[in-house]
PDB file of C-alpha atoms in Angstrom:
ATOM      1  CA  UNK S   1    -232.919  28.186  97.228  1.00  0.00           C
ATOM      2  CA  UNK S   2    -232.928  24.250  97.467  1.00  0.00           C
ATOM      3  CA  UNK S   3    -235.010  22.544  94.533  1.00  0.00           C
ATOM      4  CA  UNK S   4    -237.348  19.962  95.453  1.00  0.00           C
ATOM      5  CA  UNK S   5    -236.393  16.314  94.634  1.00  0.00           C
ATOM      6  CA  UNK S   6    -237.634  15.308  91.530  1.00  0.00           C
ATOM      7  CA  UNK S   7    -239.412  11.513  90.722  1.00  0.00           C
ATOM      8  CA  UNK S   8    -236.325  11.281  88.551  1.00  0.00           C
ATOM      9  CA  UNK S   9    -234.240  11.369  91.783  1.00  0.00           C
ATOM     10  CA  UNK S  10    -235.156   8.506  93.076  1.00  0.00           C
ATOM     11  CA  UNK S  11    -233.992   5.169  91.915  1.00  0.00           C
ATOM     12  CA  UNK S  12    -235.520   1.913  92.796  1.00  0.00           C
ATOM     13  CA  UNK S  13    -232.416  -0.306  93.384  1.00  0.00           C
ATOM     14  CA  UNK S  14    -234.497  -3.344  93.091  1.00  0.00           C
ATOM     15  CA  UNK S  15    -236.047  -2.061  90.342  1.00  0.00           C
ATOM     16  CA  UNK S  16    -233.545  -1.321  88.419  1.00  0.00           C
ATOM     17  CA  UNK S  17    -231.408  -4.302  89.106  1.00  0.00           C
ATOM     18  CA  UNK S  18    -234.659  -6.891  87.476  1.00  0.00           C
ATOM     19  CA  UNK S  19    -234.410  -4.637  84.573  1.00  0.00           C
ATOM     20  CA  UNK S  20    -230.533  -5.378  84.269  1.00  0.00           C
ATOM     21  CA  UNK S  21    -230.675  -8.723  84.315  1.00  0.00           C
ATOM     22  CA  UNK S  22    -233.815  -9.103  82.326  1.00  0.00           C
ATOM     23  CA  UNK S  23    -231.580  -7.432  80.110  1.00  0.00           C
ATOM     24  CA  UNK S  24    -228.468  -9.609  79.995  1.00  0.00           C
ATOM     25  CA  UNK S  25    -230.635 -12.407  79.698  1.00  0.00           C
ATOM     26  CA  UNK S  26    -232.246 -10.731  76.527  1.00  0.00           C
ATOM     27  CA  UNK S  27    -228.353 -10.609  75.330  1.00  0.00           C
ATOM     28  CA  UNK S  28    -227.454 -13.640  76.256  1.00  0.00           C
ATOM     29  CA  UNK S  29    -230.145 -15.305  74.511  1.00  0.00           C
ATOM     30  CA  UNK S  30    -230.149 -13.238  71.036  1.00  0.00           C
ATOM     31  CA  UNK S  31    -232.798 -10.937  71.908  1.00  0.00           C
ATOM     32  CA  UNK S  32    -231.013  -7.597  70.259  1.00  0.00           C
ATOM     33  CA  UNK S  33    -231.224  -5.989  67.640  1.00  0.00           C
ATOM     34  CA  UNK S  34    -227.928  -4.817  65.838  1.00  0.00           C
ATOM     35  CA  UNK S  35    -226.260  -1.226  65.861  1.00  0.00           C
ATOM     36  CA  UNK S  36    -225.960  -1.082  62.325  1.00  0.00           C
ATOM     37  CA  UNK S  37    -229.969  -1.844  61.744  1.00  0.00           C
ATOM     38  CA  UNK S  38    -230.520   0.686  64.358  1.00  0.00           C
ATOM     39  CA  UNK S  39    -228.069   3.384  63.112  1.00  0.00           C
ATOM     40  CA  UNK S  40    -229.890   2.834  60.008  1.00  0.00           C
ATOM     41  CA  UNK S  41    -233.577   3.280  61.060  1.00  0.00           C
ATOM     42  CA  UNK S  42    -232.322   6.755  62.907  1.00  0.00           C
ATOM     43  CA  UNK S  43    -231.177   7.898  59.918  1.00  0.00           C
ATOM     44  CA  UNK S  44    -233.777   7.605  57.322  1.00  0.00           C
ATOM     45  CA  UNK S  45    -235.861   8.911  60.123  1.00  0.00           C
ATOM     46  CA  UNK S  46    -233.317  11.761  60.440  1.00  0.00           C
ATOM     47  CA  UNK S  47    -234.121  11.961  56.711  1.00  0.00           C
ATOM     48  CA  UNK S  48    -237.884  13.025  57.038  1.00  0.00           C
ATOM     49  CA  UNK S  49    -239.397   9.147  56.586  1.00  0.00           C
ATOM     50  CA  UNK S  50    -241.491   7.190  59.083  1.00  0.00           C
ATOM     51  CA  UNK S  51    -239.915   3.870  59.081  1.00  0.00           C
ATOM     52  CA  UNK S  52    -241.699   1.014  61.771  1.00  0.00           C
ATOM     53  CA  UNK S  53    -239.012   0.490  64.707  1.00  0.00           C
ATOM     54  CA  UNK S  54    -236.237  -2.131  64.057  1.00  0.00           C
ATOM     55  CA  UNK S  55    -237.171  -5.459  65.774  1.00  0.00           C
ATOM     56  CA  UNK S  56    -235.245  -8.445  66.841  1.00  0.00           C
ATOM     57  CA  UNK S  57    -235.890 -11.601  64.664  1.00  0.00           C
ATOM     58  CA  UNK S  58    -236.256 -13.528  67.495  1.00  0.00           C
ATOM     59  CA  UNK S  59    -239.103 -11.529  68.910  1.00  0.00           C
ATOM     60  CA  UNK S  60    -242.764 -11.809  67.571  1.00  0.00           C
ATOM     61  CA  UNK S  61    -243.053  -8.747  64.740  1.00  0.00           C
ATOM     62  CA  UNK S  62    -245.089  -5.887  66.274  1.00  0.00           C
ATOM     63  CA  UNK S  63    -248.551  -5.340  64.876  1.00  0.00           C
TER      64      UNK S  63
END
């Protein structure tokens, strides 16, 4: 029996090639934030606390 395609299937090429480059611009311009700081927030959330998400300093803070 053949399953039906899924939305999940389908990929937007142009789509997904704006996110990609919005993304490498984000890079290139400092936009990140670093593994370490994330690695971090995983774990004391691992650990049972609620910490806000990590955020890149160059970025306005979330509310």
């Amino acid at each position: 029996m053949e399953q039906a395609e899924s939305i999940f299937d389908q990929v937007d090429e142009t789509r997904k090639a704006r996110a990609i480059a919005e993304a490498r611009a984000d890079v290139a311009a400092g936009r990140i934030v670093p593994h370490e700081v994330v690695a971090e927030w995983l774990q004391r959330m691992a650990n049972g606390e609620r910490p806000p998400p990590p955020y890149s300093h160059t970025l306005k803070k979330p509310e």
